[in-house]
Short mmCIF file of C-alpha atoms in Angstrom, two decimals:
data_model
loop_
_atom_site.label_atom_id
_atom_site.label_comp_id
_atom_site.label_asym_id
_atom_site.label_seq_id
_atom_site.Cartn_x
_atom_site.Cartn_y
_atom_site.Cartn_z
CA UNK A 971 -27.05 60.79 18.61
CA UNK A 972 -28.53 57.78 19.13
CA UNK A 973 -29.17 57.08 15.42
CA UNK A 974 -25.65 57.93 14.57
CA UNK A 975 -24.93 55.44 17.15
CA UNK A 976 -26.74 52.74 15.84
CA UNK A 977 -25.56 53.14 12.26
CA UNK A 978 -21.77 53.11 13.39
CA UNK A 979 -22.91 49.88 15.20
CA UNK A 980 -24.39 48.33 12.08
CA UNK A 981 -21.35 49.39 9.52
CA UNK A 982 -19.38 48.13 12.32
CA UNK A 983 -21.06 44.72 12.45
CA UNK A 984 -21.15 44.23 8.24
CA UNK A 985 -17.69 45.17 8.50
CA UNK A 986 -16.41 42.59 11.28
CA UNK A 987 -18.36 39.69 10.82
CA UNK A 988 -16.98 38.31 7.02
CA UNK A 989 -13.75 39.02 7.79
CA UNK A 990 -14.08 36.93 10.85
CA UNK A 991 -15.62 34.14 9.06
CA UNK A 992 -12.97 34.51 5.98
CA UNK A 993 -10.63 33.65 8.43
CA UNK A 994 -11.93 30.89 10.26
CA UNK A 995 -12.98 29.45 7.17
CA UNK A 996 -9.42 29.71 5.90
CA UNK A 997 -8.35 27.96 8.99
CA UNK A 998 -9.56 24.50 7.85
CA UNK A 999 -8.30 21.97 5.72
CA UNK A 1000 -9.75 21.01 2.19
CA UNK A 1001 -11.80 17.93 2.94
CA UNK A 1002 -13.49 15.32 0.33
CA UNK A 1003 -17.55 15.15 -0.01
CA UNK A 1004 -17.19 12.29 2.36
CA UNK A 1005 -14.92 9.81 4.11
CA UNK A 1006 -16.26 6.51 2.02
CA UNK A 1007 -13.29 5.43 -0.48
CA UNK A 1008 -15.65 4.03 -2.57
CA UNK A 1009 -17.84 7.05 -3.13
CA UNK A 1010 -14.73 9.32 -3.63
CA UNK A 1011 -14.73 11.13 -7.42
CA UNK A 1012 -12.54 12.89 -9.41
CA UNK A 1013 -14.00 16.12 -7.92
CA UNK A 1014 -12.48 14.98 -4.69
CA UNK A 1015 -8.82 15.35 -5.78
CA UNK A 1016 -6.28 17.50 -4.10
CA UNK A 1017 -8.42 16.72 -0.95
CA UNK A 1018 -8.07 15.02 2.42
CA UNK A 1019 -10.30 12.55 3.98
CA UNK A 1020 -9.79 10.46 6.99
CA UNK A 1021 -9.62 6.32 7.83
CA UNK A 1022 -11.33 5.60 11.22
CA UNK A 1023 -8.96 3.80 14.33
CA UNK A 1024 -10.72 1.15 13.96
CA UNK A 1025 -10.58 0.40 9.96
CA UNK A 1026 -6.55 0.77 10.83
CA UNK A 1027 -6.37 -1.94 13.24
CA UNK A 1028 -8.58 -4.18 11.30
CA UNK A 1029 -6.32 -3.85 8.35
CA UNK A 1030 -3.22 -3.99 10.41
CA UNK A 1031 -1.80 -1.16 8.94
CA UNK A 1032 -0.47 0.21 12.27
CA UNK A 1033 2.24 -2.22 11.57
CA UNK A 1034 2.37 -1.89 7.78
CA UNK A 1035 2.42 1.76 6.92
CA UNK A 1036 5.58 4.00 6.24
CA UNK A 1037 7.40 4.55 9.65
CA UNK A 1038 7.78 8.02 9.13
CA UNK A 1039 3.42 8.26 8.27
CA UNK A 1040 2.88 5.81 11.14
CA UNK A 1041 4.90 8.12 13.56
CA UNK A 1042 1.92 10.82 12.33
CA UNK A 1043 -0.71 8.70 12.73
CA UNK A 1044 -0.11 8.15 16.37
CA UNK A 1045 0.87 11.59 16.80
CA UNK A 1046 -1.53 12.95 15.94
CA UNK A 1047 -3.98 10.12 16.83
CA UNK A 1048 -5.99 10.18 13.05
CA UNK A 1049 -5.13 8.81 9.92
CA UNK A 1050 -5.49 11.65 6.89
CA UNK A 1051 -4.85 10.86 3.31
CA UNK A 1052 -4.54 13.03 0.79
CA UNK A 1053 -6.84 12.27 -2.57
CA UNK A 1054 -4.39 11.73 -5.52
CA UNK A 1055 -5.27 11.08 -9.23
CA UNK A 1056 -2.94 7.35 -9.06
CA UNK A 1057 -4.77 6.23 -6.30
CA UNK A 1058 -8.09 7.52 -8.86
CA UNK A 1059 -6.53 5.81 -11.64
CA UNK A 1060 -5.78 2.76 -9.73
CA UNK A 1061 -9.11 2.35 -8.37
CA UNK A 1062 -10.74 3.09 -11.69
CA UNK A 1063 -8.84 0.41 -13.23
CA UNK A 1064 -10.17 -2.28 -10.88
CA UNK A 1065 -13.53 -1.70 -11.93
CA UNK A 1066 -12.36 -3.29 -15.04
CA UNK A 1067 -12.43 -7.01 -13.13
CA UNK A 1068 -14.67 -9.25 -13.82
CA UNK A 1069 -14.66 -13.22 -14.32
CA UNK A 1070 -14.26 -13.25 -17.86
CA UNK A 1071 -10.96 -10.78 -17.62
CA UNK A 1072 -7.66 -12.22 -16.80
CA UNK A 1073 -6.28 -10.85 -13.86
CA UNK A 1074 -5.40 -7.31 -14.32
CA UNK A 1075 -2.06 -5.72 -13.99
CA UNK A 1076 -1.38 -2.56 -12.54
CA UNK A 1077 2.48 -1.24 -12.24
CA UNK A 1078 2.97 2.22 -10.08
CA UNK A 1079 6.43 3.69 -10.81
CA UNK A 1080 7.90 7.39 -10.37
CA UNK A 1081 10.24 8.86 -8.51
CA UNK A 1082 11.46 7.87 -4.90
CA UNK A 1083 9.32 9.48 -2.18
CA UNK A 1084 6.03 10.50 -4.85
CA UNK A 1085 3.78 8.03 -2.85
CA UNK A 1086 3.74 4.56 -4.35
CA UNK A 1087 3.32 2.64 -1.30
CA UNK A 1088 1.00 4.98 0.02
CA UNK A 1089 -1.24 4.30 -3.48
CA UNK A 1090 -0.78 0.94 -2.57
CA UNK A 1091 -2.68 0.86 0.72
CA UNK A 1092 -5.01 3.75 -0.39
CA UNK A 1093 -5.89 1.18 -3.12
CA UNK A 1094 -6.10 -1.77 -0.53
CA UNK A 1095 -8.78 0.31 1.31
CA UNK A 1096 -11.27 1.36 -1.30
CA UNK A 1097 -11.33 -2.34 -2.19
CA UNK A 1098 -11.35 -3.64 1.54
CA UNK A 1099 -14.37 -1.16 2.30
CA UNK A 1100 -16.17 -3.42 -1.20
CA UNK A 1101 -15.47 -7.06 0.40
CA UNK A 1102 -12.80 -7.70 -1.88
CA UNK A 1103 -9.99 -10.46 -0.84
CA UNK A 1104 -6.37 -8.92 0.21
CA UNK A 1105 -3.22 -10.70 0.07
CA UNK A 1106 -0.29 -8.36 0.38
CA UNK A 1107 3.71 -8.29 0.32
CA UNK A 1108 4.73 -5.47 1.43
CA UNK A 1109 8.23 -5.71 0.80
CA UNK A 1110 9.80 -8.48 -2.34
CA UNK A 1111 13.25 -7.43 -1.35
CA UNK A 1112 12.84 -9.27 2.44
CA UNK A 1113 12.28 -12.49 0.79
CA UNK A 1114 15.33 -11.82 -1.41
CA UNK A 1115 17.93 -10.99 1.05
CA UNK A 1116 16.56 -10.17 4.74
CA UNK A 1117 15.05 -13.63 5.28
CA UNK A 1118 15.87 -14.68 8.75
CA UNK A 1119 15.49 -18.81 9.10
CA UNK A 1120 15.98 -20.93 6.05
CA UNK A 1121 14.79 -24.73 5.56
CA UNK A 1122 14.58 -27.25 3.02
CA UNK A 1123 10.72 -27.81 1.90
CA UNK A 1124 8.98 -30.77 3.51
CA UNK A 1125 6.04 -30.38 0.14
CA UNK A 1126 8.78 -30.36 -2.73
CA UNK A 1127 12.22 -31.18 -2.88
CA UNK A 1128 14.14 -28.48 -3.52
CA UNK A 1129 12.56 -25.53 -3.36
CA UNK A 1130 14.19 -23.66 -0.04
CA UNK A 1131 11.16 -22.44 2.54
CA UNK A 1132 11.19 -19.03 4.82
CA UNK A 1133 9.16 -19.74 7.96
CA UNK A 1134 9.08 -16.47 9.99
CA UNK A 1135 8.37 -14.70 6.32
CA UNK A 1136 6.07 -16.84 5.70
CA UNK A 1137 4.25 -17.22 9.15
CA UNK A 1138 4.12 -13.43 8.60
CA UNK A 1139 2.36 -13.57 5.46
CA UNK A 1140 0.01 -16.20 6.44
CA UNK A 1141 -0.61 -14.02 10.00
CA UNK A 1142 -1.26 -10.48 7.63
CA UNK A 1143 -3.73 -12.60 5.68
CA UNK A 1144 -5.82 -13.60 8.72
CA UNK A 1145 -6.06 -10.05 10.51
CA UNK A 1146 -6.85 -8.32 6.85
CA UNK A 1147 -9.59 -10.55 5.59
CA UNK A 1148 -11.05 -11.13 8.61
CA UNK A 1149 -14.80 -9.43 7.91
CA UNK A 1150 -14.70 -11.66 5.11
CA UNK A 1151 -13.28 -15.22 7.11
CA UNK A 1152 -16.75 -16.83 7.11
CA UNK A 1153 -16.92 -16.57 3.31
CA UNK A 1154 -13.67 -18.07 2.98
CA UNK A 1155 -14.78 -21.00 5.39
CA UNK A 1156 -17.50 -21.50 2.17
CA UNK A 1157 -14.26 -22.46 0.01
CA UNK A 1158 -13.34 -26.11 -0.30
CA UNK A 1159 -10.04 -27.22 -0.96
CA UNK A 1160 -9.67 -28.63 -5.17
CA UNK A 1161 -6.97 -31.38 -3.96
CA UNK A 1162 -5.77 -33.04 -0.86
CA UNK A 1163 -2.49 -31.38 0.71
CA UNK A 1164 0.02 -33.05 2.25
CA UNK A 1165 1.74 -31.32 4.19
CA UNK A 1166 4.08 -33.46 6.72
CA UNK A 1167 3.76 -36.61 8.19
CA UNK A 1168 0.76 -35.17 10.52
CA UNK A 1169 -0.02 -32.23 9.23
CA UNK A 1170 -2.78 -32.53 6.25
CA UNK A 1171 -5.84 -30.23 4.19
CA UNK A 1172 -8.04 -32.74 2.43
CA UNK A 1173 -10.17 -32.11 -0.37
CA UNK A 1174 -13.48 -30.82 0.53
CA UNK A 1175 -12.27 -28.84 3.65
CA UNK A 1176 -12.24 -25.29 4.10
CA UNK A 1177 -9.53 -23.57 2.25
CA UNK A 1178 -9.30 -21.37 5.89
CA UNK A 1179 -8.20 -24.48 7.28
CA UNK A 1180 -4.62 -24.16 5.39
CA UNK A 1181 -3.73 -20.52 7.36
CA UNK A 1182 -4.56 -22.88 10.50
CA UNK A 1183 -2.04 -25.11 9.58
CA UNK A 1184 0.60 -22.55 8.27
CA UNK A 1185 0.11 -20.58 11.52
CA UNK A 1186 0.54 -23.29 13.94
CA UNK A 1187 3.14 -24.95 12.22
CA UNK A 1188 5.31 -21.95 11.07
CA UNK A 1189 8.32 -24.84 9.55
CA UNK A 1190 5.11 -25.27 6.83
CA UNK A 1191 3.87 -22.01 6.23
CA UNK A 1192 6.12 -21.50 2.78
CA UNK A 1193 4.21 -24.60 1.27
CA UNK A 1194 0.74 -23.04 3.14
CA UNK A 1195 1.42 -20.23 1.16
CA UNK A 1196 1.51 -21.51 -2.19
CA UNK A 1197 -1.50 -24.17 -1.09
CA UNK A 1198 -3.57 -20.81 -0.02
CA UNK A 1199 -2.59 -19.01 -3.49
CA UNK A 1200 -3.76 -21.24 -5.85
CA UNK A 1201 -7.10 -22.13 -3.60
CA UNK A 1202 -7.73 -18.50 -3.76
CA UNK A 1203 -7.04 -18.20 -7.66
CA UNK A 1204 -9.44 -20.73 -8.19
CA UNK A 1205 -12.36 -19.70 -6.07
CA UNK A 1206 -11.74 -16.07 -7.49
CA UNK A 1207 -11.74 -17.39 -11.15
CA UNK A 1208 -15.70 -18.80 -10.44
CA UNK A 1209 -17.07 -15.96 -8.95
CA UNK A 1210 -16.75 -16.35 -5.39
CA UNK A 1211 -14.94 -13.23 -4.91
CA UNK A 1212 -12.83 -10.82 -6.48
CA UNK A 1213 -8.87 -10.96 -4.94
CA UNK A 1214 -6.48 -8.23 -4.88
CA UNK A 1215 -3.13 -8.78 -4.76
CA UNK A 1216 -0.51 -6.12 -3.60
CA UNK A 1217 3.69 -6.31 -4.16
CA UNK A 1218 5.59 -3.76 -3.45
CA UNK A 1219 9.13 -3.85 -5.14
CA UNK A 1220 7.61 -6.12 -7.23
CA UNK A 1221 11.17 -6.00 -9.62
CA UNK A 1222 12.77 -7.73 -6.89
CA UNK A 1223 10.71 -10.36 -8.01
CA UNK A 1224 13.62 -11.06 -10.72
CA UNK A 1225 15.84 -9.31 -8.87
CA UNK A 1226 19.15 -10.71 -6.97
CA UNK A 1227 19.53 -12.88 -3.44
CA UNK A 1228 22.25 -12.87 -1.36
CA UNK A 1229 22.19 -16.76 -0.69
CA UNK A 1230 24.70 -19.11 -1.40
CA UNK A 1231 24.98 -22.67 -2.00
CA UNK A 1232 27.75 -25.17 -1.23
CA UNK A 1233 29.82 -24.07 -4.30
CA UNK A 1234 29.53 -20.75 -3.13
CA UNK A 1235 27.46 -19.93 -5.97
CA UNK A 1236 24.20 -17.26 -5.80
CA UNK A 1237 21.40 -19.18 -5.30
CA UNK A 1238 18.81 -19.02 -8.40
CA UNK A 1239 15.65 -17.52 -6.27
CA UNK A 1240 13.20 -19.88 -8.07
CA UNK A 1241 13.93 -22.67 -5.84
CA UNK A 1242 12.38 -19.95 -2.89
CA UNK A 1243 9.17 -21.42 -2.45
CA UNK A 1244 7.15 -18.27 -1.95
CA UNK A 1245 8.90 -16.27 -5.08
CA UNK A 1246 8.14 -19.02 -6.88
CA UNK A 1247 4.35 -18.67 -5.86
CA UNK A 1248 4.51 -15.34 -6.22
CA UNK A 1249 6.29 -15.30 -9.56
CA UNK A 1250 3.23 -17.85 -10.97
CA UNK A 1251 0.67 -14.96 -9.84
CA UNK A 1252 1.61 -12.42 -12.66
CA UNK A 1253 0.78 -15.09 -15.28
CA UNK A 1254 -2.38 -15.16 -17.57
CA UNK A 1255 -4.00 -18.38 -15.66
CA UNK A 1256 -6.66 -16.69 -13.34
CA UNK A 1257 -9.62 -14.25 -13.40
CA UNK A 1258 -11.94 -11.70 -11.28
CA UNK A 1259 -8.35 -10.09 -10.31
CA UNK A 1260 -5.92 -7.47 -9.91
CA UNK A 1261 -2.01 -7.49 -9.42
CA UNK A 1262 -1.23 -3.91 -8.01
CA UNK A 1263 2.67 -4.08 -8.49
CA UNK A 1264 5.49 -1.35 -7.36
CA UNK A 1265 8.11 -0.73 -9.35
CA UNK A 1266 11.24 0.37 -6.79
CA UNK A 1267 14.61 1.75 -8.19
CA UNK A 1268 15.63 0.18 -4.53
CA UNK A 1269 16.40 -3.01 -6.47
CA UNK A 1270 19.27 -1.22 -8.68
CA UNK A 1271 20.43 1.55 -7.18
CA UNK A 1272 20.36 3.85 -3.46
CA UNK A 1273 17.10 5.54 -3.18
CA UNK A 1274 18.87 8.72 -1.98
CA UNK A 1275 21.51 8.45 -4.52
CA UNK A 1276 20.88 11.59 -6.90
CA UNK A 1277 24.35 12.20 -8.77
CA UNK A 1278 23.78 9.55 -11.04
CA UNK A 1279 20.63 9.14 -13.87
CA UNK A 1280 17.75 7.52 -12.31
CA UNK A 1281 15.92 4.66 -13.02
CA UNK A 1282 12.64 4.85 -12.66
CA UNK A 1283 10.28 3.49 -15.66
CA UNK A 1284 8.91 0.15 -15.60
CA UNK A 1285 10.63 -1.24 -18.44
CA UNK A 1286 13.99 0.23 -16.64
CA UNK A 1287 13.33 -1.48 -13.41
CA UNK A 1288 11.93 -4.98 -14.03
CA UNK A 1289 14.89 -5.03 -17.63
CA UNK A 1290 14.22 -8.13 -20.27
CA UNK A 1291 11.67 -9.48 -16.98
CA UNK A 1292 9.26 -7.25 -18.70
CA UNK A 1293 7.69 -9.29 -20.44
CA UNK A 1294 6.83 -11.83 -17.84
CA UNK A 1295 4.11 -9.23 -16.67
CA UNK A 1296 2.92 -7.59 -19.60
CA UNK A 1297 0.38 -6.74 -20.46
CA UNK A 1298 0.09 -4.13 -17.79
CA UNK A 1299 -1.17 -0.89 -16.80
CA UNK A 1300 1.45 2.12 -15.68
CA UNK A 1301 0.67 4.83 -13.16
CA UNK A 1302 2.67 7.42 -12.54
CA UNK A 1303 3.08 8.83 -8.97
CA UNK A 1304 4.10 12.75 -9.52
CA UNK A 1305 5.43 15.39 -7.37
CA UNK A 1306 2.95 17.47 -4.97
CA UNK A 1307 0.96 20.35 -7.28
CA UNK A 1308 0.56 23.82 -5.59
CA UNK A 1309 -3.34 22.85 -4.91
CA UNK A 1310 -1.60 19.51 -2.46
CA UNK A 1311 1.03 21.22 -1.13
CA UNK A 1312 -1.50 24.24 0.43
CA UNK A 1313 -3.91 22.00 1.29
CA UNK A 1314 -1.27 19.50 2.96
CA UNK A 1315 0.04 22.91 4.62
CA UNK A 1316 -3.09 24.04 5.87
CA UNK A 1317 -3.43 20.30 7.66
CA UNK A 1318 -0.69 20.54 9.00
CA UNK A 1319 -1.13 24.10 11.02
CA UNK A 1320 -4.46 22.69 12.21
CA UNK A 1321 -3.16 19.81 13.58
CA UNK A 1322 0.10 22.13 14.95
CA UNK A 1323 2.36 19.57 12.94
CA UNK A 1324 4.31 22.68 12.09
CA UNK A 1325 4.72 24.16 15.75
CA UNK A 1326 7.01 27.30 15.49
CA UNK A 1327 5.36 30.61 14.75
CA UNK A 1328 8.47 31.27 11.67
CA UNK A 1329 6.79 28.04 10.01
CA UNK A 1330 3.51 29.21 10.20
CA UNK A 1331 3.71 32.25 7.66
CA UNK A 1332 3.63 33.04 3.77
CA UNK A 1333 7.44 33.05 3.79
CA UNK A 1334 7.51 29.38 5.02
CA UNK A 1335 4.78 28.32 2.68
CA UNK A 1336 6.93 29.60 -0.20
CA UNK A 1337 10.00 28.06 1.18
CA UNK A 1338 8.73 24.91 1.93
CA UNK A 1339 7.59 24.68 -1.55
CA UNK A 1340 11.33 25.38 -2.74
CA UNK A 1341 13.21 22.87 0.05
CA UNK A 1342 11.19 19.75 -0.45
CA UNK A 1343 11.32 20.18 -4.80
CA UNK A 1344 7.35 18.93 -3.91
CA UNK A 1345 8.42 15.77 -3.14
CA UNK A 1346 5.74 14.23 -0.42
CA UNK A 1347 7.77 12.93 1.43
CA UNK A 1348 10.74 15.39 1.54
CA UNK A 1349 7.74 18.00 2.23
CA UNK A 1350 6.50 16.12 5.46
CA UNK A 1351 9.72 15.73 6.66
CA UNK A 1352 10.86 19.18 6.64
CA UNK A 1353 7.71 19.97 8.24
CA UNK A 1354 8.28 17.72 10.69
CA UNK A 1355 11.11 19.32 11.76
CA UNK A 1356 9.98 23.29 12.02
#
């Protein structure tokens, strides 16, 4: 009796223990071979890996990302990103820099809500984490029509400055790059700046010493801005460093403004000091870069507007302006595949994202699937919300 005990004991134990561990290893999330961005390979797509706190608040994305991601971030108190083949692309293309390349240009288009901007900062991280330079816009179309204070420049006559916009560039600059501030304090200024009556950068000073200026004196930051772009175009061209530079809804570049003059006429936005700057980055006149550009149907039409035929392509977006940033690299940010949306899915009943028990079954998987068309950010949305 005691043998028959013993083997209904043991069949009981080989028959209990994998399906317990079958199910707790189904419980967890698909993660990447590691949490380094740089290390990250092609066998890590379809996969999540996280961003430490403190990597968020040094690249001041906690004011920068989505507001709809940056409401998950603090819910959830963890920054996840799912491995996609643009941000691989993207990254892949960057290895591409060198000194004796012109500046490389990278355009992400695709549909509204596919994860563009999130490429974008994705892309500003794995380069971040290698010491690379950032200067970011995160938005063209504020300079074009939500600009707040408006002033004539004090640097060149008649070119029209925007000192809270530019403040804010100036201020995203500093709290990005600061691991790599003391390098930057290496750079000398090329040519003396004046920049008001009191306010000066001679030659020979540290090219850090124009941010100063731009910060304290916000009225001067437009002209600090251009000053600080082609200081950092030149030190990147020998060597010092490679620079990345970020637009998103970069068509609004050559896009419309909703500024008048005293005719009452539209304003052409090449007298705006910073698109002007801006505009004189895409050219072919620096090296040991990359433009990472976003082309945004935001520009031409409603994001949510789906009756009529889309625009989407680069050549559709940015029109006979084309040509003023070829040549140039397309990605193309796609819909979710089944492999994202389960493991995006499986995140998000670990983390209790989804919270009602009808969410959290087969049904709901398959449902979800069909609701959201596996659009990203349709799909987090609905999930948001059962």
């Amino acid at each position: 009796m005691v043998v028959s005990l013993l083997q209904h004991s043991i069949r009981s134990t080989t028959f209990v223990k994998p399906l317990h561990l079958s199910r707790l290893r189904n419980r967890f999330y698909r993660m990447t071979s590691t949490n380094d961005p740089t290390a990250l390979s092609a066998e890590d797509l379809g996969r999540l890996y996280h961003v430490s706190n403190e990597d968020i608040d040094t690249l001041y994305y906690r004011y920068m990302l989505p507001p709809k991601f940056r409401k998950q971030v603090e819910t959830l108190n963890e920054c996840v990103w799912l491995y996609r083949r643009p941000t691989f692309e993207a990254t892949t293309c960057l290895k591409l820099v060198g000194v004796d390349i012109p500046n490389l240009r990278v355009v992400l288009w695709g549909r509204w809500g596919t994860g563009k901007s999130m490429t974008v900062f994705q892309t500003i991280y794995h380069v971040w984490k290698q010491g690379w330079t950032i200067f970011t816009i995160p938005n063209v179309i504020t300079i074009m029509r939500d600009y707040d204070e408006v002033k004539p420049s004090t640097y060149r006559e008649g070119r029209i400055d925007f000192p809270v916009l530019g403040h804010q560039i100036l201020r995203r600059f500093r709290l990005m790059n600061t691991p790599n501030w003391e390098k930057l304090k290496e750079c000398k200024a090329q040519k003396h700046y004046k920049w008001s009556k009191v306010e000066e950068t001679k030659e020979g000073e540290p090219i850090t010493n124009i941010v100063d200026i731009g910060l304290s004196a916000p009225s001067l930051s437009s002209d600090c801005v251009g000053g600080l772009l082609r200081e950092l175009t030149y030190h990147c061209s020998a060597g010092r460093f490679p620079l990345l530079v970020t637009i998103d809804h970069a068509n609004s570049l050559y896009g419309k403004t909703t500024m008048k003059d005293r005719n009452h006429k539209f304003v052409d936005p090449k007298y705006f000091t910073l698109i002007h700057h801006l505009r004189k980055l895409l050219r072919n006149e620096w090296t040991n870069g990359a433009c990472l550009l976003v082309a945004d149907k935001r520009e031409v039409s409603d994001a949510r507007d789906h009756l009529t035929v889309p625009l989407e392509t680069p050549l559709e977006l940015f029109g006979e302006n084309i040509e003023k940033i070829e040549p140039f690299i397309p990605i193309e940010t796609s819909l979710y595949s089944a492999e994202e949306m389960d493991t995006i899915y499986d995140y998000y009943l670990e983390k209790k994202w989804i919270t009602s028990e009808s969410g959290r079954t087969e049904r709901a998987k398959k449902e979800l699937k069909f609701l959201s068309g596996r659009n990203p950010y349709y799909y987090e949305r609905i999930c948001a919300f059962i």
